[in-house]
Short mmCIF file of C-alpha atoms in Angstrom, two decimals:
data_model
loop_
_atom_site.label_atom_id
_atom_site.label_comp_id
_atom_site.label_asym_id
_atom_site.label_seq_id
_atom_site.Cartn_x
_atom_site.Cartn_y
_atom_site.Cartn_z
CA MET A 188 6.07 273.50 65.72
CA GLY A 189 8.91 276.03 66.10
CA VAL A 190 12.59 275.20 66.28
CA GLU A 191 12.73 275.58 70.06
CA GLU A 192 9.69 273.33 70.55
CA TYR A 193 11.22 270.72 68.26
CA TYR A 194 14.44 270.99 70.20
CA ASP A 195 12.62 270.56 73.52
CA LYS A 196 10.32 267.70 72.57
CA MET A 197 12.03 265.66 69.90
CA LEU A 198 15.77 266.06 69.79
CA PHE A 199 17.05 266.49 73.32
CA PRO A 200 14.32 265.97 75.91
CA HIS A 201 16.93 265.39 78.67
CA TYR A 202 18.68 268.75 78.03
CA LYS A 203 16.58 271.53 79.46
CA LYS A 204 18.79 274.50 78.64
CA PRO A 205 20.53 275.24 75.34
CA GLU A 206 23.76 275.94 77.24
CA ASN A 207 23.84 272.27 78.28
CA LEU A 208 24.20 271.14 74.66
CA PHE A 209 27.96 271.50 74.88
CA TYR A 210 28.28 269.39 78.00
CA LEU A 211 27.56 265.97 76.54
CA LYS A 212 28.98 263.00 78.37
CA ARG A 213 31.83 261.28 76.55
CA GLU A 214 29.97 257.99 76.49
CA GLU A 215 26.92 259.50 74.79
CA LYS A 216 26.58 258.69 71.14
CA ILE A 217 24.52 261.03 69.01
CA SER A 218 23.47 260.80 65.41
CA HIS A 219 24.78 263.15 62.75
CA PHE A 220 21.30 264.65 62.54
CA LYS A 221 21.30 265.52 66.24
CA LEU A 222 24.82 266.90 66.01
CA TRP A 223 23.87 269.22 63.12
CA ALA A 224 20.72 270.24 64.97
CA MET A 225 22.83 271.11 68.02
CA ILE A 226 25.19 273.20 65.91
CA LEU A 227 22.38 275.06 64.14
CA LEU A 228 20.49 275.72 67.37
CA SER A 229 23.66 276.94 69.04
CA LEU A 230 24.30 279.36 66.18
CA LYS A 231 20.72 280.60 66.42
CA LEU A 232 21.14 281.22 70.16
CA ILE A 233 24.43 283.05 69.58
CA ILE A 234 22.75 285.30 67.03
CA LYS A 235 19.85 285.97 69.43
CA ARG A 236 22.30 286.93 72.16
CA MET A 237 24.20 289.23 69.82
CA ASP A 238 20.93 290.91 68.92
CA LYS A 239 20.13 291.45 72.60
CA LYS A 240 23.56 292.38 73.89
CA GLY A 241 25.76 294.28 71.54
CA ALA A 242 25.47 294.09 67.82
CA VAL A 243 21.90 295.20 67.65
CA GLN A 244 20.43 298.30 66.23
CA MET A 245 18.36 300.80 68.11
CA GLU A 246 14.71 300.03 68.77
CA ILE A 247 12.88 303.06 67.44
CA PRO A 248 9.26 304.13 66.84
CA GLU A 249 7.89 304.19 63.32
CA GLU A 250 8.75 307.25 61.24
CA ALA A 251 5.12 308.47 61.36
CA GLY A 252 5.26 308.54 65.19
CA LEU A 253 8.46 310.58 65.12
CA ILE A 254 6.96 313.05 62.61
CA SER A 255 4.01 313.44 64.96
CA VAL A 256 6.01 314.01 68.15
CA PHE A 257 8.55 316.36 66.50
CA GLU A 258 5.86 318.06 64.40
CA SER A 259 8.15 318.19 61.37
CA LEU A 260 9.10 316.17 58.32
CA PRO A 261 12.64 314.80 58.45
CA LYS A 262 15.43 315.97 56.21
CA ARG A 263 17.04 312.77 54.99
CA LYS A 264 20.63 312.30 53.84
CA ASP A 265 19.71 309.63 51.29
CA GLU A 266 16.10 309.48 50.10
CA THR A 267 16.69 306.11 48.43
CA ASP A 268 17.60 304.36 51.70
CA THR A 269 14.95 303.09 54.09
CA PHE A 270 14.30 305.17 57.18
CA TYR A 271 16.06 302.68 59.42
CA TYR A 272 19.34 302.77 57.49
CA ASP A 273 19.32 306.50 56.75
CA THR A 274 20.17 309.55 58.86
CA SER A 275 17.19 311.83 59.52
CA ILE A 276 17.17 315.37 60.89
CA TYR A 277 14.07 316.70 62.65
CA VAL A 278 13.60 320.36 63.60
CA SER A 279 11.10 320.95 66.37
CA GLU A 280 10.12 324.29 67.89
CA ASN A 281 8.16 325.46 70.87
CA GLU A 282 7.56 329.03 72.03
CA TYR A 283 11.06 329.45 73.45
CA GLU A 284 13.47 326.95 71.88
CA ALA A 285 14.40 325.36 68.57
CA VAL A 286 15.42 321.72 68.80
CA GLU A 287 17.32 319.91 66.06
CA ILE A 288 17.48 316.12 66.42
CA THR A 289 19.61 313.89 64.22
CA LEU A 290 18.79 310.18 64.26
CA SER A 291 20.81 307.34 62.78
CA PRO A 292 18.98 304.22 64.01
CA PHE A 293 21.28 301.73 62.30
CA TYR A 294 24.32 303.26 64.04
CA ASP A 295 22.49 303.79 67.39
CA GLU A 296 23.24 307.54 67.21
CA PHE A 297 21.15 310.35 68.65
CA ILE A 298 22.29 313.99 68.45
CA MET A 299 20.30 316.90 69.85
CA ASP A 300 21.07 320.61 69.59
CA VAL A 301 18.80 323.03 71.47
CA LYS A 302 19.00 326.78 70.87
CA ASP A 303 17.18 329.75 72.31
CA LYS A 304 14.93 331.22 69.61
CA LYS A 305 15.55 334.86 70.52
CA THR A 306 19.32 334.83 71.00
CA ASN A 307 20.27 331.72 69.01
CA HIS A 308 22.55 330.64 71.89
CA VAL A 309 23.05 326.94 72.45
CA LEU A 310 21.15 325.84 75.55
CA SER A 311 21.92 322.16 75.32
CA TYR A 312 23.87 319.75 73.16
CA LEU A 313 23.69 315.98 73.54
CA LYS A 314 25.46 313.38 71.43
CA LEU A 315 24.86 309.72 72.27
CA LEU A 316 26.52 306.97 70.24
CA SER A 317 24.98 303.90 71.86
CA VAL A 318 21.24 304.39 72.22
CA ASN A 319 19.54 301.01 72.62
CA LYS A 320 15.95 302.16 72.51
CA MET A 321 13.94 305.29 71.84
CA GLU A 322 10.30 305.63 72.73
CA ILE A 323 7.63 308.30 72.59
CA ALA A 324 6.53 308.98 76.17
CA ALA A 325 3.94 311.68 75.36
CA ASP A 326 2.53 313.06 72.13
CA LYS A 327 -0.25 315.53 72.84
CA LYS A 328 -1.07 318.99 71.57
CA ASN A 329 0.56 320.77 74.52
CA HIS A 330 2.97 318.10 75.73
CA ALA A 331 5.58 316.09 73.82
CA MET A 332 8.26 313.90 75.39
CA ILE A 333 10.65 311.19 74.22
CA ARG A 334 12.64 308.72 76.28
CA LEU A 335 16.04 307.24 75.40
CA PHE A 336 17.61 304.12 76.91
CA HIS A 337 21.36 304.42 76.66
CA GLY A 338 24.46 302.56 77.82
CA GLU A 339 22.86 299.44 79.24
CA SER A 340 24.90 297.03 81.32
CA ASP A 341 24.07 294.07 83.52
CA LEU A 342 23.65 296.37 86.52
CA TYR A 343 22.08 299.57 85.22
CA VAL A 344 20.56 301.49 82.34
CA ASN A 345 20.81 305.22 81.61
CA ILE A 346 17.47 306.85 80.87
CA VAL A 347 17.24 310.27 79.23
CA GLU A 348 13.83 311.95 79.22
CA ILE A 349 13.52 314.90 76.85
CA THR A 350 10.49 317.15 77.02
CA LEU A 351 9.97 319.12 73.82
CA LYS A 352 6.72 320.92 74.69
CA PRO A 353 5.60 323.12 76.39
CA ARG A 354 9.22 323.96 77.21
CA PHE A 355 12.48 322.05 76.73
CA LYS A 356 13.59 319.95 79.68
CA LEU A 357 16.15 317.15 79.92
CA ILE A 358 16.31 314.62 82.75
CA PHE A 359 19.14 312.10 82.90
CA ARG A 360 19.05 309.27 85.39
CA GLU A 361 20.90 306.06 85.96
CA GLN A 362 18.59 303.27 87.06
CA TYR A 363 19.66 299.96 88.53
CA ARG A 364 17.94 296.90 87.13
#
């Protein structure tokens, strides 16, 4: 039995929502055990909310999936750190463009620099400091695309779709929830 099930069935059957734990009637007497359980469960809920709302790190595909979609091994800043806590740089190329992507999952950072292969001119530069989630939308021989979820709020989420193959394309849209 998990903590939530124990909470629901054993400790406080008359409180249906964790938020109601703090609204005890003055006349109610509770044991020390129940009081400590309330405090611990409240802390657990606060931590869960922090993980969902603000203090969380970016959700990101496994490193093998990123190597596959970018078709390159990452250059790492610190080989001794785990992938999630390190900064990785991927260089991806198609027929026309060279794309350099810098990922720092722990800091929610995503930086992309796209240059024309012939002229070496910058075609696009994108620096996002609050990416919540990154996913691989397509990973085929002739088509590769990633999707970023950035700047979420209660009303909307920004979605950035980046096509790497056959030719670079960036689509930014704000979507209401």
